PDB file of C-alpha atoms in Angstrom:
ATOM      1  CA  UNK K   1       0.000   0.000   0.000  1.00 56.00           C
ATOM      2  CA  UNK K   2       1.283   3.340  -1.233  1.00 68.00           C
ATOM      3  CA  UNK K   3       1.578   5.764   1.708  1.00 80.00           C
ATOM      4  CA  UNK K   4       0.831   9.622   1.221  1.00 88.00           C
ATOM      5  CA  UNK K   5       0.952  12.683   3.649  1.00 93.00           C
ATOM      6  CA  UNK K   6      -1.252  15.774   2.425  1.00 91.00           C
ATOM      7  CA  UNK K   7      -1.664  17.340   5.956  1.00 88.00           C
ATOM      8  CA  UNK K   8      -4.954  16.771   8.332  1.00 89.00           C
ATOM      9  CA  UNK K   9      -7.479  18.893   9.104  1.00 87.00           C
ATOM     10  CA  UNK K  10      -6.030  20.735  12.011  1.00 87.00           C
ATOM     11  CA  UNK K  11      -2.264  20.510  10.630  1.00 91.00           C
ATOM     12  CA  UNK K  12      -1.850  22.773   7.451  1.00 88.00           C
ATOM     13  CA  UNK K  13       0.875  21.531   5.175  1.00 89.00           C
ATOM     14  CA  UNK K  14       2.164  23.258   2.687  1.00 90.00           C
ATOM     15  CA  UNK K  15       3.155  21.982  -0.730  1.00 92.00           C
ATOM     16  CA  UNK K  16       6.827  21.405  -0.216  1.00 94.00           C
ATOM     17  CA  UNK K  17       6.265  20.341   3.138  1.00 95.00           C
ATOM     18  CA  UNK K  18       4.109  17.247   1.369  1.00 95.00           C
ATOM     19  CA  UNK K  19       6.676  16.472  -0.713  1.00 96.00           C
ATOM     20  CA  UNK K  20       9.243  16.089   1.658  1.00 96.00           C
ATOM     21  CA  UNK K  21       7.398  13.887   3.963  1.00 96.00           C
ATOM     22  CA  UNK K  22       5.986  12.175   0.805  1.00 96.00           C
ATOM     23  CA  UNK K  23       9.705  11.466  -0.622  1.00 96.00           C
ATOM     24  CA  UNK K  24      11.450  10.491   2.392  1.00 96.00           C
ATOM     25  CA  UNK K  25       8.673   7.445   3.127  1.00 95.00           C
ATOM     26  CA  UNK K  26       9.329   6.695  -0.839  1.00 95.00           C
ATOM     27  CA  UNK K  27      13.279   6.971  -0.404  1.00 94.00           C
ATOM     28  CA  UNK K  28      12.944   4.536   3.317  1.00 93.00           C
ATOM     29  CA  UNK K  29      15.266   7.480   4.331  1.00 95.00           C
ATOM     30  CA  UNK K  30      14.682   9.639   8.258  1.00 96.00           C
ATOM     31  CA  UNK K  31      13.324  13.062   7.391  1.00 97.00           C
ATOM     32  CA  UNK K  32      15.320  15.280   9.123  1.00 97.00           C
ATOM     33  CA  UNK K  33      13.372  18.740   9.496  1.00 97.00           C
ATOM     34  CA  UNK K  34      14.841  22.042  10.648  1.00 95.00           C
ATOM     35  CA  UNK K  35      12.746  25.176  11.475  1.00 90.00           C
ATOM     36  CA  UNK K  36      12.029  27.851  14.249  1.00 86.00           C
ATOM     37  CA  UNK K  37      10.634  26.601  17.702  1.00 84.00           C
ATOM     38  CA  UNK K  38       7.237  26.572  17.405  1.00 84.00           C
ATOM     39  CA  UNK K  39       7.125  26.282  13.873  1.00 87.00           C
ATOM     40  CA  UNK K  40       5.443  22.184  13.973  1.00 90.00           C
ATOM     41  CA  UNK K  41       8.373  20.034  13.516  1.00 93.00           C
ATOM     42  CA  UNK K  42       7.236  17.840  16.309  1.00 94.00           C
ATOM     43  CA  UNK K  43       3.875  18.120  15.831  1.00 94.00           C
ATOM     44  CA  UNK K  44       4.610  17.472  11.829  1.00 95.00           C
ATOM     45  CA  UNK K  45       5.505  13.574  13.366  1.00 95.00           C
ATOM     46  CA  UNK K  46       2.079  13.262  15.188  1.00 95.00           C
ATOM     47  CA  UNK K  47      -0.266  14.551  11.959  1.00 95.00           C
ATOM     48  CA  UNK K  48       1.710  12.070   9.656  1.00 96.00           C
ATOM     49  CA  UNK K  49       0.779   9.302  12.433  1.00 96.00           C
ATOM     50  CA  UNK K  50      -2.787  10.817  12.639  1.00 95.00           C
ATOM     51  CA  UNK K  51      -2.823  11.075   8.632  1.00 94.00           C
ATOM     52  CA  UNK K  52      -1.616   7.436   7.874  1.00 95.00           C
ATOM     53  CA  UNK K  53      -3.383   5.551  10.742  1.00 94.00           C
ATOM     54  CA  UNK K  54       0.097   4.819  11.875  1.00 96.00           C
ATOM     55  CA  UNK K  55       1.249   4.298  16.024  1.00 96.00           C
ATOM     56  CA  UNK K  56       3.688   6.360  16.365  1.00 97.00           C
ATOM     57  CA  UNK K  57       6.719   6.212  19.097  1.00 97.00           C
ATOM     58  CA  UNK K  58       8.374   9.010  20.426  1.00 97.00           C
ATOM     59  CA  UNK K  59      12.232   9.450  21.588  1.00 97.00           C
ATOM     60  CA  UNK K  60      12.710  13.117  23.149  1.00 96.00           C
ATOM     61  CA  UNK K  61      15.901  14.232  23.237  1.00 96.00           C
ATOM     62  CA  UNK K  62      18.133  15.464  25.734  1.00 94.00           C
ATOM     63  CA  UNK K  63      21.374  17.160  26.628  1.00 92.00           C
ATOM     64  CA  UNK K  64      22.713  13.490  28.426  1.00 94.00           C
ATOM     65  CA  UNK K  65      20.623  11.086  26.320  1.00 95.00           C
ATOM     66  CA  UNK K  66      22.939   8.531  24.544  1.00 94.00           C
ATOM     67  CA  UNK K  67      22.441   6.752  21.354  1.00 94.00           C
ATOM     68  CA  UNK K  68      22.869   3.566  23.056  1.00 94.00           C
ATOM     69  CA  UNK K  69      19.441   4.386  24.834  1.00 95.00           C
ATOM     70  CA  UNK K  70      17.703   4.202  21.618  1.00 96.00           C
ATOM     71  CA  UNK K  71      18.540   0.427  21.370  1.00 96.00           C
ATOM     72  CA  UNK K  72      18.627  -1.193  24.920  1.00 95.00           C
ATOM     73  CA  UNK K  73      20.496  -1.017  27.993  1.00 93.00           C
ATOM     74  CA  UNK K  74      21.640  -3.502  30.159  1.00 91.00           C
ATOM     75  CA  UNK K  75      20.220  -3.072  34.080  1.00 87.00           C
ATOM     76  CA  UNK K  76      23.624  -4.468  35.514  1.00 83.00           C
ATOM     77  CA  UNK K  77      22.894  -3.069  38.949  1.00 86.00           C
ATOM     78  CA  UNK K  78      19.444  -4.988  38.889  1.00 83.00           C
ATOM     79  CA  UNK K  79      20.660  -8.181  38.300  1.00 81.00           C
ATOM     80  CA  UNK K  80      23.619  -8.011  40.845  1.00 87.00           C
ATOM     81  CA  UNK K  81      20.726  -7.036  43.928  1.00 85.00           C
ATOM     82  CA  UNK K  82      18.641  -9.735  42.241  1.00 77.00           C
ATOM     83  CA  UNK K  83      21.466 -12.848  42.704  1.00 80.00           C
ATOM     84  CA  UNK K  84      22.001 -11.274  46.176  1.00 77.00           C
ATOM     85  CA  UNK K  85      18.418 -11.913  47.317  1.00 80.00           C
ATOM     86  CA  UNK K  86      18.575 -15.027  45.540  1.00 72.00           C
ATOM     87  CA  UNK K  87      16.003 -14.605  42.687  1.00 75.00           C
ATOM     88  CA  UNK K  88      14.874 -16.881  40.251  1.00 74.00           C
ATOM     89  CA  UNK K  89      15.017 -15.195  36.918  1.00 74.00           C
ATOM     90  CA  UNK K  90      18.525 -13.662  37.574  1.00 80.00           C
ATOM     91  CA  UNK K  91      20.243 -16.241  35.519  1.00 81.00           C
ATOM     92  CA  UNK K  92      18.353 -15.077  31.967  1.00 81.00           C
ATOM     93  CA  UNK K  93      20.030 -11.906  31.365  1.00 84.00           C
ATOM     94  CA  UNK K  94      17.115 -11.156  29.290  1.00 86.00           C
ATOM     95  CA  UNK K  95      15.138 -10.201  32.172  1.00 87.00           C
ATOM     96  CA  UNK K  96      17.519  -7.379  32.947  1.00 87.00           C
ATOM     97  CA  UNK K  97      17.494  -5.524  28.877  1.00 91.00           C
ATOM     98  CA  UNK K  98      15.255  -2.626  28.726  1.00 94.00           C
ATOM     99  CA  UNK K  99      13.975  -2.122  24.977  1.00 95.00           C
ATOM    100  CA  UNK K 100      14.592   1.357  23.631  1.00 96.00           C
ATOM    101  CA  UNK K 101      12.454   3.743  21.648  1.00 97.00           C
ATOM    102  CA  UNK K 102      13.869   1.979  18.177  1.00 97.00           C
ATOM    103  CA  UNK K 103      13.877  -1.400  19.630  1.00 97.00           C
ATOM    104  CA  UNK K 104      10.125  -0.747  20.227  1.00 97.00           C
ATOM    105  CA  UNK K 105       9.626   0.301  17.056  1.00 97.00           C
ATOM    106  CA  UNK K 106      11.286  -2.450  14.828  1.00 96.00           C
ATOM    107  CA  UNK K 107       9.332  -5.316  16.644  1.00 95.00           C
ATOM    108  CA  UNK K 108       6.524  -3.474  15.887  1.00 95.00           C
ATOM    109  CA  UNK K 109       4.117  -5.647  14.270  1.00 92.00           C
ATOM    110  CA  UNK K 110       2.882  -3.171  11.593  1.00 93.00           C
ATOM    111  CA  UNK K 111       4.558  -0.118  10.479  1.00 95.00           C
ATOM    112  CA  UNK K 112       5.114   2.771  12.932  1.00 97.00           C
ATOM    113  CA  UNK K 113       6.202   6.890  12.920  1.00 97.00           C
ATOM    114  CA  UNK K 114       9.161   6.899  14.981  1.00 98.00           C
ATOM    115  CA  UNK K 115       9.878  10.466  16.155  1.00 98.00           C
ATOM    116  CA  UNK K 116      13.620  11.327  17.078  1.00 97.00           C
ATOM    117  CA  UNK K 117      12.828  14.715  18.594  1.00 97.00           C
ATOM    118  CA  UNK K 118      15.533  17.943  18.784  1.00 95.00           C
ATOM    119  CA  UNK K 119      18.421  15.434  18.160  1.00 95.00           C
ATOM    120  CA  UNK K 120      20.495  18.365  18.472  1.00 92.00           C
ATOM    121  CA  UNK K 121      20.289  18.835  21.971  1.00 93.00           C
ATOM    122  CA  UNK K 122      22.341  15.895  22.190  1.00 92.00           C
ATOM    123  CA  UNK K 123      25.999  15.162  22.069  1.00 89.00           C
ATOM    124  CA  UNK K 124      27.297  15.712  18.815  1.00 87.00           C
ATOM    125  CA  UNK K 125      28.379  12.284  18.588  1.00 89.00           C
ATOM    126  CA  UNK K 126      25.161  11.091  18.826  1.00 93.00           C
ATOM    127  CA  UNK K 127      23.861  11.471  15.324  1.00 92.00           C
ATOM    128  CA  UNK K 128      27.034   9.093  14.265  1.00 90.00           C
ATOM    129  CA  UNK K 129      25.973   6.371  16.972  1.00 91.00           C
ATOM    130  CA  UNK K 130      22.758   5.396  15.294  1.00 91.00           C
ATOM    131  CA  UNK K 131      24.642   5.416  11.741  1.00 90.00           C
ATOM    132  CA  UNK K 132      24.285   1.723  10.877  1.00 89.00           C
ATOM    133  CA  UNK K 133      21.418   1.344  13.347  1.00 93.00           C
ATOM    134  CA  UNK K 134      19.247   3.747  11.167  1.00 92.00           C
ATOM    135  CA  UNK K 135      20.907   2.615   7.590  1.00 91.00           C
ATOM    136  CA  UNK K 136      20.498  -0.808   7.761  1.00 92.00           C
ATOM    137  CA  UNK K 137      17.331  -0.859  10.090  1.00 94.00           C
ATOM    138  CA  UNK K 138      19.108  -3.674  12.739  1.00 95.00           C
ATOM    139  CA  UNK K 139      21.287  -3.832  15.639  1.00 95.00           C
ATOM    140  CA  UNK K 140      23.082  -6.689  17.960  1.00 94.00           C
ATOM    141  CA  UNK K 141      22.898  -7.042  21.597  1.00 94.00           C
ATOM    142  CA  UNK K 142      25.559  -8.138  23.021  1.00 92.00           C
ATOM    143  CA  UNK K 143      24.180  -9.463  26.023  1.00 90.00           C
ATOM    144  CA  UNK K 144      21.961 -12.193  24.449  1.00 91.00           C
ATOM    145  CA  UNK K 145      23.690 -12.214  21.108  1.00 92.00           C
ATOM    146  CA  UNK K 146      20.477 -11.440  19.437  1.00 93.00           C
ATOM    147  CA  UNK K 147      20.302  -9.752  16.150  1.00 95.00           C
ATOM    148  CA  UNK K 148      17.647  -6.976  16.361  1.00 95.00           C
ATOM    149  CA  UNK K 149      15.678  -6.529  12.846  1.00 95.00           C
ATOM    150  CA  UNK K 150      12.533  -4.251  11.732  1.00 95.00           C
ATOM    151  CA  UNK K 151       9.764  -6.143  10.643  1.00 93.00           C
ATOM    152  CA  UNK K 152       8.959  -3.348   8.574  1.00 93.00           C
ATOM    153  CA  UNK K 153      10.858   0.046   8.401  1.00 94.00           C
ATOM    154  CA  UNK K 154       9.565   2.645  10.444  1.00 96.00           C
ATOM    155  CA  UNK K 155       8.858   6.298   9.050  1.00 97.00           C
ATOM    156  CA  UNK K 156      11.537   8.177  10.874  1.00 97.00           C
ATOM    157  CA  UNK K 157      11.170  11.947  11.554  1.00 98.00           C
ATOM    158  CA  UNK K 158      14.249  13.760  13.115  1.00 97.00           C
ATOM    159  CA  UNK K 159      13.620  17.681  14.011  1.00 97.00           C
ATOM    160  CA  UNK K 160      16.461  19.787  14.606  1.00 94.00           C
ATOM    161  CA  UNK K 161      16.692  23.346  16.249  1.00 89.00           C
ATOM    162  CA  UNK K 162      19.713  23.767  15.002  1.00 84.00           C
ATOM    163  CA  UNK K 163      21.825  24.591  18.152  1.00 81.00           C
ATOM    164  CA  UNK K 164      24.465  22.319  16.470  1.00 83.00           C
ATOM    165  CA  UNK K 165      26.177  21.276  13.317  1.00 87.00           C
ATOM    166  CA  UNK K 166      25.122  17.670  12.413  1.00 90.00           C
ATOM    167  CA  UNK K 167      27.776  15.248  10.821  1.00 91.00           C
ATOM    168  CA  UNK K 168      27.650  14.941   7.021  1.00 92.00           C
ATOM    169  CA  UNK K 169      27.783  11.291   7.335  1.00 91.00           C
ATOM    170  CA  UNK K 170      24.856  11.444   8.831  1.00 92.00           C
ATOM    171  CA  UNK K 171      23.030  14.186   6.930  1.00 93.00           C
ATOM    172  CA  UNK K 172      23.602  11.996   3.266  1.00 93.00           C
ATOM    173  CA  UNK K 173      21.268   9.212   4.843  1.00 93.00           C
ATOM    174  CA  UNK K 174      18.497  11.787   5.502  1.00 95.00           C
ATOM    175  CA  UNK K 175      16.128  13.725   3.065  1.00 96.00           C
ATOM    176  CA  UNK K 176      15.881  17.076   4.284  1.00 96.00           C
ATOM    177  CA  UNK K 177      13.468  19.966   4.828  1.00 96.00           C
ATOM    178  CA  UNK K 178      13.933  23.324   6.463  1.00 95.00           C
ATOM    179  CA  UNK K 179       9.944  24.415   7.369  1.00 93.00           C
ATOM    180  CA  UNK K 180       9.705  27.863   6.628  1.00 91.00           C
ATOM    181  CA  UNK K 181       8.292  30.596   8.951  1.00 91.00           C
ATOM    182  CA  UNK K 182       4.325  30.384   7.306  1.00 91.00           C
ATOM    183  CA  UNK K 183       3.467  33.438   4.639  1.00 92.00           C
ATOM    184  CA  UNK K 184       0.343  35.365   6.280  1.00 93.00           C
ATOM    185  CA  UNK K 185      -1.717  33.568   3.828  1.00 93.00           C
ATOM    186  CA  UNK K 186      -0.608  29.979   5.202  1.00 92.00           C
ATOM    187  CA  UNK K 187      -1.285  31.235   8.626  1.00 93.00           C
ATOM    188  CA  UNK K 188      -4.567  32.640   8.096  1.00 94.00           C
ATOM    189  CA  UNK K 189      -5.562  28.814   6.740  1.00 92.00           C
ATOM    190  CA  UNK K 190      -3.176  27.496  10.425  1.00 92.00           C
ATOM    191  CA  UNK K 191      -5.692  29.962  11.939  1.00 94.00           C
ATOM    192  CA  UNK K 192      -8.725  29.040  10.142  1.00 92.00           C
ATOM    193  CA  UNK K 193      -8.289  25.177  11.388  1.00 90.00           C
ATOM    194  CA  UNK K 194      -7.835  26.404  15.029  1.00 91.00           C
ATOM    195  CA  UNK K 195      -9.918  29.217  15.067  1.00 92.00           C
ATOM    196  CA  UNK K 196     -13.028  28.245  12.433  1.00 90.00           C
ATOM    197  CA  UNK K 197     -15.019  31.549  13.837  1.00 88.00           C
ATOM    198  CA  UNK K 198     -12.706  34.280  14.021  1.00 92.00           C
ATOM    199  CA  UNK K 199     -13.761  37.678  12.466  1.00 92.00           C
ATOM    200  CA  UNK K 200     -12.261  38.555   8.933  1.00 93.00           C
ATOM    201  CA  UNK K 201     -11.239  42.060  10.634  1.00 94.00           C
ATOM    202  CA  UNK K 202     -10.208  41.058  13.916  1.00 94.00           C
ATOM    203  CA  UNK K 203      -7.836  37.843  12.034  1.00 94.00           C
ATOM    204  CA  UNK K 204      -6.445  40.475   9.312  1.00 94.00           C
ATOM    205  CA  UNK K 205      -5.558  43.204  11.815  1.00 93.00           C
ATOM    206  CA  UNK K 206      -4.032  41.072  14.855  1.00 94.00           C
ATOM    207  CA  UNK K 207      -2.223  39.097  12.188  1.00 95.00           C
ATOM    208  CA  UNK K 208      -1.270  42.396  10.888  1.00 93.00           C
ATOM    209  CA  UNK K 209       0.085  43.351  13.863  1.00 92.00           C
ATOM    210  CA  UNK K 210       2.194  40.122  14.582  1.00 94.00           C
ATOM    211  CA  UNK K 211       3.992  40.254  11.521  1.00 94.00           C
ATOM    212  CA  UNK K 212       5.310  43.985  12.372  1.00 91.00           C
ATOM    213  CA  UNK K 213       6.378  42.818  15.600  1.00 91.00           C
ATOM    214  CA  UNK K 214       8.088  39.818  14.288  1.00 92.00           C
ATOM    215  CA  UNK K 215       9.909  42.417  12.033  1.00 92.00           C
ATOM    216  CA  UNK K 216      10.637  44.613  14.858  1.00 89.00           C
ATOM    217  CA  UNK K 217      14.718  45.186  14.390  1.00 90.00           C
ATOM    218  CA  UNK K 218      16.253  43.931  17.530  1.00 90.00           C
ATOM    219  CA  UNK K 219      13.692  41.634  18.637  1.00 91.00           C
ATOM    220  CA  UNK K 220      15.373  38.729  20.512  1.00 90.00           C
ATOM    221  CA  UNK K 221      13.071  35.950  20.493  1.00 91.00           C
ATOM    222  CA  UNK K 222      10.295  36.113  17.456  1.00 91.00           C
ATOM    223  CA  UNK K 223       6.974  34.272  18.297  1.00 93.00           C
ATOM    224  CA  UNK K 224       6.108  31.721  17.076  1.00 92.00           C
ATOM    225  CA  UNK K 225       2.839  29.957  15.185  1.00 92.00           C
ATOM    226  CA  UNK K 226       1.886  28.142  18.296  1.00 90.00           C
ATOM    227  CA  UNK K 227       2.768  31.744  20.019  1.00 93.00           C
ATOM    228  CA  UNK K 228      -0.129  33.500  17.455  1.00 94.00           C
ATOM    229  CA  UNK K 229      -2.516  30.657  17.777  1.00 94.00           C
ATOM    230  CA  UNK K 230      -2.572  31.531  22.184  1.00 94.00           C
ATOM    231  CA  UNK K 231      -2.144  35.074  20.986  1.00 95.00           C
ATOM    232  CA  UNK K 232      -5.359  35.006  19.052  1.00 95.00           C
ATOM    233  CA  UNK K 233      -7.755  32.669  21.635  1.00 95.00           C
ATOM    234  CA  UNK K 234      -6.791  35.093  24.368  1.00 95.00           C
ATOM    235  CA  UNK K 235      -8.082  37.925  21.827  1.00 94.00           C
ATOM    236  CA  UNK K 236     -11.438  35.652  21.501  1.00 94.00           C
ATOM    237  CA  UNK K 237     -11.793  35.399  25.063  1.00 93.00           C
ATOM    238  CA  UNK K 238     -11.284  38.835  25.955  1.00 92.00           C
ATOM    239  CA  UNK K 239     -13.737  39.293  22.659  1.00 92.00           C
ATOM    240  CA  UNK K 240     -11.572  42.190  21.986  1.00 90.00           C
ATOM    241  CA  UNK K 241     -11.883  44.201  18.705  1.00 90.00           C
ATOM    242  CA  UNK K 242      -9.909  45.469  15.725  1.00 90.00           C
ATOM    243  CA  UNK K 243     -10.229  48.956  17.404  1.00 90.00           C
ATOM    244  CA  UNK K 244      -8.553  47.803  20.887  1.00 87.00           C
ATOM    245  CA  UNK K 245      -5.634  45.874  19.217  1.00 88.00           C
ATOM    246  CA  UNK K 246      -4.706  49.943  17.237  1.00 82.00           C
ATOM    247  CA  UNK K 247      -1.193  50.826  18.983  1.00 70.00           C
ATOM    248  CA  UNK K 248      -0.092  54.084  19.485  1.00 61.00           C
ATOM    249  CA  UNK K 249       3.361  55.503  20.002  1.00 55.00           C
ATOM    250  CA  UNK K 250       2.639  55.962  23.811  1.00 56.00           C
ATOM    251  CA  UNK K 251       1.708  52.008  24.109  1.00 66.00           C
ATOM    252  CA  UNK K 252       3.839  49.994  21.679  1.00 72.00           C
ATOM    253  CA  UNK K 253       3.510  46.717  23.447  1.00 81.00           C
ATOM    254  CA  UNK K 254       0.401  44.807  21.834  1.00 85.00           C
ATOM    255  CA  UNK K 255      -2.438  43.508  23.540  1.00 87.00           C
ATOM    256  CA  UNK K 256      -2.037  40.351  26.171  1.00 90.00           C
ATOM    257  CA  UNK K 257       1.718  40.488  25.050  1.00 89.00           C
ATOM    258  CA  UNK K 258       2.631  38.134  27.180  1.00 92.00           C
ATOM    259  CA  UNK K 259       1.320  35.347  24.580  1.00 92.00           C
ATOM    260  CA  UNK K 260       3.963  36.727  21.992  1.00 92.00           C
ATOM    261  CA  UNK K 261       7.025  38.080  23.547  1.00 91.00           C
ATOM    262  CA  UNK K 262       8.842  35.822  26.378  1.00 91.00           C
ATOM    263  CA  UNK K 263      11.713  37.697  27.775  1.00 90.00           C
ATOM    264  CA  UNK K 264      12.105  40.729  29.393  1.00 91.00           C
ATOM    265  CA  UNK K 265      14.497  42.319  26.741  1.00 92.00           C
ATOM    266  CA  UNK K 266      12.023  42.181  24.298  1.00 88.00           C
ATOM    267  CA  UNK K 267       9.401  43.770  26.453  1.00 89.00           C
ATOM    268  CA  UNK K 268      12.310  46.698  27.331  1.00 89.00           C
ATOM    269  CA  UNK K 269      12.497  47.085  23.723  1.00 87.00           C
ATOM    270  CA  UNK K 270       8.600  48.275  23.324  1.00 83.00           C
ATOM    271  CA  UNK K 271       8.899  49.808  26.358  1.00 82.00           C
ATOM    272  CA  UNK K 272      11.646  52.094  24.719  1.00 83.00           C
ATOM    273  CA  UNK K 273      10.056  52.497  21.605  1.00 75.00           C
ATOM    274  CA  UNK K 274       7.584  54.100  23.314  1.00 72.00           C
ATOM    275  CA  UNK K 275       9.208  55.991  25.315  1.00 70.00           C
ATOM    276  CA  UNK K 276      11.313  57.598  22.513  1.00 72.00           C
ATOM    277  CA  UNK K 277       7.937  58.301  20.077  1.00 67.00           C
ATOM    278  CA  UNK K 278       6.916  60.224  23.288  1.00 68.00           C
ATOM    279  CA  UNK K 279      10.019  62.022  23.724  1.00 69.00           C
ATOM    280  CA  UNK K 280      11.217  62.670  19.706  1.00 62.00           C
ATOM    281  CA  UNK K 281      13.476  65.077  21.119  1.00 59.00           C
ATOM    282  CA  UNK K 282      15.053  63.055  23.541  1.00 52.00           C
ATOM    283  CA  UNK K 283      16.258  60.105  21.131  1.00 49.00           C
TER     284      UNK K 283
END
């Protein structure tokens, strides 16, 4: 059966985005996708479960997580407390191997979505430890001599934040995408699926007004799709108008701005943008 990603009703994928989850399940090659926070690269992995009928298993990264993790690992302390008190099952070393996230998924009995989420919060070796593991879809353990194999290769999506360089080794045995901040067009369709009854003028002048702030110069931290989305049901809630989201130069922050910017610097920065289109003089 010929698999095929288009999006889902609440997740609004864009053309190329299709066509890169589309020709990595063709190629049997990870999708490795880069992006802004908050731009759906883990969420991307849950919609093409969702979209396929698929189970889907999810490995979150971290800064200590090793690759080894991934496969098994070997409960050593366990088994030696176990032969002290004399248990039975201490001789089958089997009892003491804990299954990883990709062991889990090639014993799978039908074909899963395996997520490998912000792989670059890990080590930078990391990405070269699951190599052969990823290429040729098997791995040994060495405790039981077993030969780990997929039953049926997983759809693997990899997102990145890009706080490090990945290996080139590894990058050649992924197909990649880079998801692109959404056009205002694509977001007012992101919008549309989350919020179905927003006004035409309330949508076009909040959305309006994120796009300038996102453009601000100096801005630290931009905010993101999932920051609009919060942005615009706290608008809904407070069933606020086009007229009350109009800034001035006295009050440059926006509306409920604590749904879009989430540091203090950028706050300062409004603050002083203000203050300086009250005092021209005093620039």
């Amino acid at each position: 059966m010929t698999l095929s990603f288009e999006g889902t009703q609440s997740y609004i994928a864009t053309e190329d985005l299709s066509v890169a989850v589309n020709a990595a399940i063709t190629l049997e090659r990870p999708l490795l996708v880069k992006g802004e926070p908050g731009t759906g690269k883990t969420e991307l992995a849950r919609q093409v479960a969702q979209a396929l009928d698929l189970p889907m298993i999810e490995w979150t990264i971290k800064s200590t997580t090793r690759a080894q993790q991934g496969l098994y690992e070997y409960d050593a302390v366990s088994r030696l407390r176990d032969s002290q008190l004399g248990e039975e099952g201490v001789h089958d070393v089997a009892n003491y191997i804990r299954k990883g996230k990709l062991w889990q998924a090639f014993e799978a009995e039908g074909r899963v979505v395996l997520l490998i989420d912000e792989i670059d919060k890990a080590d930078i070796e990391f990405p070269n430890d699951l190599l052969q593991e990823l290429d040729r879809m098997e791995f040994h353990v060495y405790e039981t001599g077993e030969m780990v194999r997929a039953r049926q290769r997983p759809i693997v999506i990899i997102t990145s934040n890009n706080e490090k360089e990945l290996p080139d080794a590894f990058l050649r045995r992924c197909f990649f995408h880079y998801i692109r901040f959404p056009d205002i067009d694509t977001m007012r369709a992101i919008v549309a699926a989350h919020h179905p009854g927003i006004k035409a003028e309330l949508l076009s002048a909040a959305l309006t007004q994120f796009y300038e702030l996102r453009e601000t110069p100096g801005l630290k931290k931009k905010p993101s799709t999932s920051e609009v989305l919060d942005w615009l049901k706290l608008l809904l809630a407070e069933d606020l108008s086009p007229e009350d989201l109009k800034r001035d130069g006295a009050n440059a922050l926006p509306k409920l701005h604590g749904a879009l910017l989430k540091n203090e610097q950028d706050v300062h920065l409004f603050e002083r943008l203000a203050f300086m289109a009250r005092n021209p003089r005093g620039r």
